Tab-separated table of C-alpha atoms in Angstrom:
chain	number	residue	atom	x	y	z
O	255	MET	CA	18.734	-105.727	-83.300
O	256	SER	CA	17.440	-103.370	-80.444
O	257	PHE	CA	14.617	-104.273	-77.992
O	258	PHE	CA	12.307	-102.220	-80.549
O	259	GLY	CA	13.273	-103.717	-83.684
O	260	LYS	CA	15.738	-102.312	-86.027
O	261	LYS	CA	18.853	-100.961	-84.738
O	262	PRO	CA	18.960	-96.933	-85.289
O	263	SER	CA	21.694	-95.812	-87.843
O	264	ARG	CA	24.951	-94.333	-86.590
O	265	LEU	CA	23.417	-90.947	-87.917
O	266	THR	CA	20.138	-91.033	-85.969
O	267	GLN	CA	22.048	-92.167	-82.797
O	268	ILE	CA	24.324	-88.983	-82.942
O	269	ILE	CA	21.401	-86.964	-83.791
O	270	ILE	CA	19.458	-88.316	-80.884
O	271	LEU	CA	22.513	-87.540	-78.581
O	272	GLY	CA	23.019	-84.068	-80.194
O	273	LEU	CA	19.207	-83.102	-79.632
O	274	THR	CA	19.561	-84.729	-76.122
O	275	LEU	CA	22.387	-82.166	-75.675
O	276	ARG	CA	20.355	-79.395	-76.614
O	277	LEU	CA	17.254	-80.272	-74.939
O	278	ILE	CA	19.317	-80.163	-71.662
O	279	LEU	CA	20.349	-76.589	-72.096
O	280	LEU	CA	16.894	-75.509	-73.776
O	281	PHE	CA	15.436	-74.278	-70.320
O	282	LEU	CA	18.539	-73.601	-68.428
O	283	ASP	CA	18.096	-69.847	-69.646
O	284	PHE	CA	17.870	-67.434	-72.387
O	285	GLY	CA	18.855	-64.732	-74.113
O	286	PHE	CA	17.044	-61.246	-74.145
O	287	ASP	CA	15.965	-61.529	-77.696
O	288	VAL	CA	13.813	-64.518	-76.783
O	289	ASN	CA	11.393	-61.984	-75.304
O	290	ASN	CA	11.018	-60.328	-78.645
O	291	HIS	CA	10.405	-63.951	-80.259
O	292	ILE	CA	7.691	-64.404	-77.622
O	293	VAL	CA	6.033	-60.826	-78.192
O	294	TRP	CA	5.680	-61.573	-81.764
O	295	ALA	CA	4.128	-64.745	-81.811
O	296	LYS	CA	1.590	-63.913	-79.144
O	297	GLU	CA	0.794	-60.259	-80.993
O	298	ALA	CA	0.607	-62.115	-84.468
O	299	ILE	CA	-1.658	-64.456	-82.811
O	300	LYS	CA	-3.691	-61.793	-80.848
O	301	TYR	CA	-4.068	-59.235	-83.786
O	302	GLY	CA	-3.358	-61.076	-86.937
O	303	LEU	CA	-0.502	-60.882	-89.471
O	304	PRO	CA	-1.841	-57.977	-91.814
O	305	GLY	CA	0.156	-54.866	-90.800
O	306	PHE	CA	2.275	-56.701	-88.679
O	307	TYR	CA	5.190	-55.315	-89.558
O	308	GLU	CA	3.894	-51.658	-89.221
O	309	ARG	CA	2.281	-52.319	-86.058
O	310	ALA	CA	4.208	-51.108	-83.209
O	311	GLN	CA	4.313	-54.183	-80.468
O	312	VAL	CA	2.287	-53.633	-77.033
O	313	GLU	CA	5.417	-55.107	-75.282
O	314	ARG	CA	8.590	-53.694	-76.198
O	315	PHE	CA	12.276	-55.084	-75.486
O	316	THR	CA	15.041	-54.327	-77.667
O	317	THR	CA	12.944	-53.199	-80.879
O	318	THR	CA	9.342	-51.445	-81.037
O	319	TYR	CA	8.956	-52.958	-84.534
O	320	PRO	CA	9.668	-56.511	-85.494
O	321	ASN	CA	12.653	-57.182	-87.424
O	322	TYR	CA	12.591	-60.760	-88.278
O	323	PRO	CA	11.670	-61.911	-91.758
O	324	PRO	CA	8.249	-63.877	-92.161
O	325	LEU	CA	9.389	-67.439	-91.739
O	326	ALA	CA	10.872	-66.839	-88.247
O	327	ILE	CA	7.551	-65.171	-87.441
O	328	PHE	CA	5.555	-68.359	-88.297
O	329	LEU	CA	8.052	-70.571	-86.871
O	330	PHE	CA	7.818	-68.285	-83.728
O	331	ILE	CA	3.773	-68.617	-84.250
O	332	ILE	CA	4.299	-72.776	-84.304
O	333	ALA	CA	6.501	-72.928	-81.373
O	334	TYR	CA	3.726	-70.557	-79.052
O	335	GLY	CA	1.300	-72.454	-80.143
O	336	LEU	CA	3.289	-75.635	-79.224
O	337	TYR	CA	3.660	-74.170	-76.020
O	338	GLN	CA	0.264	-73.088	-75.128
O	339	PHE	CA	-1.100	-77.007	-76.358
O	340	VAL	CA	1.298	-78.479	-73.741
O	341	PHE	CA	0.523	-76.196	-71.071
O	342	LYS	CA	-3.221	-76.596	-71.353
O	343	ALA	CA	-2.745	-80.380	-72.007
O	344	THR	CA	-0.353	-80.457	-68.879
O	345	TRP	CA	-3.117	-78.321	-66.938
O	346	ARG	CA	-5.980	-80.681	-67.557
O	347	VAL	CA	-4.355	-83.818	-66.899
O	348	ASN	CA	-3.216	-82.569	-63.424
O	349	LEU	CA	-7.039	-81.791	-62.475
O	350	TRP	CA	-7.865	-85.258	-63.682
O	351	LEU	CA	-5.140	-87.259	-62.235
O	352	PRO	CA	-4.161	-86.271	-58.698
O	353	LEU	CA	-0.681	-88.186	-58.727
O	354	PHE	CA	0.193	-86.072	-61.548
O	355	PRO	CA	3.414	-83.653	-60.408
O	356	SER	CA	2.226	-80.093	-59.959
O	357	LYS	CA	5.535	-78.895	-60.123
O	358	LEU	CA	5.371	-79.887	-63.658
O	359	VAL	CA	2.256	-77.221	-64.160
O	360	ILE	CA	4.243	-74.370	-62.260
O	361	PHE	CA	7.313	-75.052	-64.123
O	362	LEU	CA	5.480	-74.411	-67.315
O	363	GLU	CA	3.715	-71.314	-65.867
O	364	LYS	CA	7.225	-69.836	-65.738
O	365	ARG	CA	8.623	-67.530	-68.574
O	366	GLN	CA	11.705	-69.792	-68.766
O	367	ALA	CA	9.590	-72.465	-70.057
O	368	LEU	CA	8.128	-70.492	-72.802
O	369	ALA	CA	11.621	-69.178	-73.636
O	370	GLY	CA	12.234	-72.804	-74.247
O	371	PHE	CA	9.892	-73.845	-76.289
O	372	MET	CA	10.651	-70.849	-78.335
O	373	LYS	CA	13.877	-71.969	-79.140
O	374	LEU	CA	12.630	-75.536	-80.569
O	375	PRO	CA	12.815	-73.803	-84.462
O	376	ALA	CA	16.864	-73.387	-84.009
O	377	VAL	CA	17.201	-76.597	-82.374
O	378	PHE	CA	15.153	-78.120	-85.252
O	379	PHE	CA	17.118	-76.527	-87.840
O	380	ASP	CA	20.474	-77.409	-86.367
O	381	LEU	CA	19.422	-81.105	-86.611
O	382	ALA	CA	18.075	-80.367	-90.373
O	383	LEU	CA	21.690	-78.435	-91.197
O	384	VAL	CA	23.635	-81.961	-89.695
O	385	VAL	CA	21.091	-83.995	-92.001
O	386	LEU	CA	21.744	-82.002	-94.976
O	387	ILE	CA	25.616	-81.798	-94.776
O	388	TYR	CA	25.576	-85.547	-94.153
O	389	ARG	CA	23.753	-86.102	-97.532
O	390	TRP	CA	26.138	-83.780	-98.992
O	391	ILE	CA	29.478	-85.243	-98.031
O	392	ARG	CA	28.016	-88.602	-98.872
O	393	MET	CA	26.887	-87.509	-102.088
O	394	LYS	CA	30.192	-85.898	-103.037
O	395	LYS	CA	32.255	-88.348	-102.429
O	396	ASP	CA	35.405	-86.843	-102.375
O	397	LYS	CA	38.373	-88.887	-101.673
O	398	ASN	CA	40.667	-86.029	-100.364
O	399	ASN	CA	37.972	-85.636	-97.503
O	400	ILE	CA	40.173	-86.121	-94.364
O	401	PHE	CA	36.846	-87.418	-91.924
O	402	GLY	CA	34.084	-89.249	-93.059
O	403	PRO	CA	30.620	-87.889	-93.194
O	404	LEU	CA	29.736	-88.974	-89.320
O	405	ALA	CA	32.910	-87.356	-87.983
O	406	ALA	CA	32.292	-84.171	-90.119
O	407	VAL	CA	28.624	-83.549	-88.931
O	408	SER	CA	29.880	-84.027	-85.865
O	409	PHE	CA	31.737	-81.159	-85.686
O	410	ILE	CA	28.766	-79.038	-86.322
O	411	LEU	CA	26.192	-81.194	-84.088
O	412	PHE	CA	28.502	-80.902	-80.935
O	413	ASN	CA	30.252	-77.605	-81.827
O	414	PRO	CA	29.481	-75.429	-78.708
O	415	GLY	CA	28.883	-72.335	-80.843
O	416	PHE	CA	26.240	-74.216	-82.654
O	417	PHE	CA	24.110	-75.686	-79.679
O	418	TYR	CA	24.919	-72.621	-77.168
O	419	ASN	CA	23.552	-70.416	-80.124
O	420	SER	CA	20.595	-72.404	-80.584
O	421	SER	CA	19.415	-74.088	-77.817
O	422	TYR	CA	20.829	-71.715	-74.931
O	423	PHE	CA	21.029	-68.456	-76.348
O	424	GLY	CA	18.004	-68.819	-78.287
O	425	GLN	CA	19.167	-67.324	-81.784
O	426	ILE	CA	18.364	-68.622	-85.077
O	427	GLU	CA	20.986	-68.146	-87.391
O	428	SER	CA	20.839	-71.999	-88.210
O	429	ILE	CA	17.465	-71.139	-89.887
O	430	PRO	CA	18.820	-69.037	-92.857
O	431	LEU	CA	22.408	-71.110	-92.848
O	432	PHE	CA	20.322	-74.249	-93.654
O	433	PHE	CA	18.241	-72.517	-96.786
O	434	ILE	CA	21.511	-71.005	-97.886
O	435	LEU	CA	23.235	-74.796	-97.929
O	436	LEU	CA	19.851	-76.205	-99.029
O	437	SER	CA	19.775	-73.994	-102.095
O	438	LEU	CA	23.768	-74.688	-103.103
O	439	TYR	CA	22.927	-78.685	-102.307
O	440	LEU	CA	19.951	-78.432	-104.977
O	441	LEU	CA	22.103	-76.483	-107.238
O	442	PHE	CA	25.024	-78.747	-107.277
O	443	PHE	CA	23.318	-82.173	-106.775
O	444	SER	CA	19.837	-81.938	-108.312
O	445	LYS	CA	18.827	-81.118	-111.887
O	446	MET	CA	16.945	-77.811	-112.701
O	447	HIS	CA	13.990	-78.360	-114.866
O	448	GLU	CA	13.708	-75.974	-117.619
O	449	ARG	CA	10.532	-74.600	-116.543
O	450	HIS	CA	12.062	-72.943	-113.423
O	451	LEU	CA	13.061	-70.124	-115.538
O	452	GLN	CA	9.817	-68.897	-115.615
O	453	GLN	CA	9.448	-67.826	-112.009
O	454	ALA	CA	12.514	-65.680	-112.376
O	455	LEU	CA	10.528	-63.841	-115.395
O	456	PRO	CA	7.648	-61.888	-113.577
O	457	PHE	CA	10.155	-60.150	-111.245
O	458	LEU	CA	12.420	-59.352	-113.807
O	459	LEU	CA	9.502	-57.830	-115.953
O	460	VAL	CA	8.953	-55.808	-113.048
O	461	VAL	CA	12.369	-54.482	-112.648
O	462	GLY	CA	12.449	-53.753	-116.268
O	463	LEU	CA	9.110	-51.412	-115.971
O	464	LYS	CA	11.082	-49.432	-113.385
O	465	ASP	CA	14.437	-49.433	-115.441
O	466	LYS	CA	14.285	-50.177	-119.231
O	467	LYS	CA	17.726	-51.593	-119.294
O	468	PHE	CA	16.446	-54.467	-117.572
O	469	LEU	CA	13.847	-55.324	-120.141
O	470	LYS	CA	16.416	-56.446	-122.521
O	471	ALA	CA	17.264	-59.181	-119.961
O	472	PHE	CA	13.720	-59.708	-119.683
O	473	PHE	CA	13.206	-60.437	-123.392
O	474	TYR	CA	16.530	-62.525	-123.940
O	475	PHE	CA	15.535	-64.719	-120.965
O	476	SER	CA	12.298	-65.244	-122.408
O	477	LEU	CA	13.536	-66.527	-125.494
O	478	VAL	CA	15.837	-69.001	-123.642
O	479	TYR	CA	13.223	-69.722	-121.835
O	480	PHE	CA	11.242	-70.927	-124.738
O	481	ILE	CA	14.410	-72.501	-126.205
O	482	ASN	CA	14.688	-74.625	-123.255
O	483	ILE	CA	10.962	-75.844	-123.449
O	484	TYR	CA	11.178	-76.710	-126.847
O	485	HIS	CA	14.442	-78.416	-126.383
O	486	ASN	CA	13.147	-80.747	-124.035
O	487	TRP	CA	9.896	-81.198	-125.867
O	488	PRO	CA	9.451	-80.520	-129.547
O	489	VAL	CA	6.006	-80.093	-130.337
O	490	PRO	CA	4.903	-79.002	-132.752
O	491	LYS	CA	7.817	-80.769	-134.327
O	492	ILE	CA	9.719	-78.196	-136.811
O	493	ILE	CA	12.914	-79.873	-138.075
O	494	PHE	CA	14.905	-76.606	-138.512
O	495	LEU	CA	13.714	-75.396	-135.486
O	496	GLU	CA	14.467	-78.831	-133.549
O	497	ASN	CA	17.938	-79.001	-135.392
O	498	PHE	CA	18.705	-75.249	-134.312
O	499	VAL	CA	18.041	-75.636	-130.447
O	500	ASN	CA	19.722	-78.846	-130.505
O	501	SER	CA	22.969	-78.006	-132.079
O	502	PRO	CA	26.087	-77.804	-129.744
O	503	MET	CA	26.915	-73.871	-130.577
O	504	VAL	CA	23.483	-72.699	-129.780
O	505	VAL	CA	23.703	-74.982	-126.449
O	506	ASN	CA	26.912	-73.783	-125.565
O	507	GLY	CA	26.037	-70.092	-126.770
O	508	VAL	CA	23.063	-69.749	-124.546
O	509	ILE	CA	25.028	-70.667	-121.892
O	510	ILE	CA	27.895	-68.530	-122.284
O	511	VAL	CA	25.564	-65.523	-123.016
O	512	SER	CA	23.253	-66.278	-119.568
O	513	LEU	CA	26.261	-66.089	-117.612
O	514	ILE	CA	27.096	-62.928	-119.179
O	515	VAL	CA	23.847	-61.531	-118.728
O	516	TYR	CA	23.589	-62.934	-115.205
O	517	SER	CA	26.626	-61.388	-114.386
O	518	TRP	CA	25.339	-57.810	-115.790
O	519	LEU	CA	22.185	-58.126	-113.816
O	520	VAL	CA	24.113	-58.545	-110.439
O	521	ALA	CA	26.848	-55.698	-111.067
O	522	ASN	CA	23.671	-53.663	-112.247
O	523	TYR	CA	21.750	-54.483	-108.763
O	524	TYR	CA	24.545	-53.934	-106.793
O	525	ALA	CA	25.236	-50.292	-108.251
O	526	ASP	CA	21.722	-49.679	-108.354
O	527	LYS	CA	21.387	-50.487	-104.502
O	528	LYS	CA	24.340	-48.330	-103.642
O	529	THR	CA	22.423	-45.193	-105.423
O	530	SER	CA	19.080	-46.168	-104.531
O	531	PRO	CA	18.483	-48.174	-101.319
O	532	SER	CA	14.579	-48.778	-102.150
O	533	PHE	CA	15.831	-50.341	-105.374
O	534	CYS	CA	13.620	-53.389	-105.820
C-alpha cells in the first residue's frame, strides 16, 4: 500500500515514468513545424473554422495554407486554449500572491513555453498508444510472445524515436498511428454490429451516382444489410425467410461474395484514383 492508498499498477508506474521523461523534454526545444501548429490554432480561434483550409494564414512559416486534418487542428486549438488558460491563471496568481515565482510568468511568455503546450496532444497519444498496445497483447495471449505486455510496451514508451518525435520535435505521427491500431483492435477484438453496414451505404451511393458500376455494389450491400438485420431480429416472423437467412449456405455465401465485392471495390478505387486524382 502506498501513502495515497492502493499502489499504482505496474502499467501506471511505467506510464508515469514515460510521461515524466516527455515532460522534461517538452519545453527544451521544438521543431520548426510547431510554429505552423501555433498559427493554425491562433487563427482558427480568431477567425473561426468556416473556410479555414481555403484561407491563407496571416503568419506563414513552412506553408501558406493549413495542410493537417481537422482532428489535428482541433487538438491544436485545445492545446492553445489550455496554454492561454494556464498563462492567464498564472498571471493573476502572480498579481495576487507576492511570493509567487515571477520567473514562471516570464517563462510562460516565451514562445518555447507555448510550443511545449502545442506538443501535448502528441504526448497524450503516445501514452494512449501504449495503453492500446498493452491491451492488445493481453487479449491476444500469444504463447509465442517473447516478452510480456509490460516489456513490449516499454519498447514503445521508452523508444527514443517516439519520445523525441512527439515531446521534443513536436510532430504528431502518434495520433494517426493510434487510430490505425485502434481500428485494427476493434476489428479483431470486438464484434461488429449488423447495423454498422448502414454507415457505409450513403457514401457508396454517392460514389455510385458518379460511376454507375458502383451502384451494383450499393444494391448488393443493401440486401446484405437487410439480411444481417433480419438474421438478428426476424420480425415479422416469416418461417421461410428466417430459415433462408439462417442457412449455413447463405451465411457462408454472403461472406464469400462480400469479400469478393469488397476486393473489387478496393481494386476499382485505386484504378480510378490513378486515372482521376479527384475521384471521391
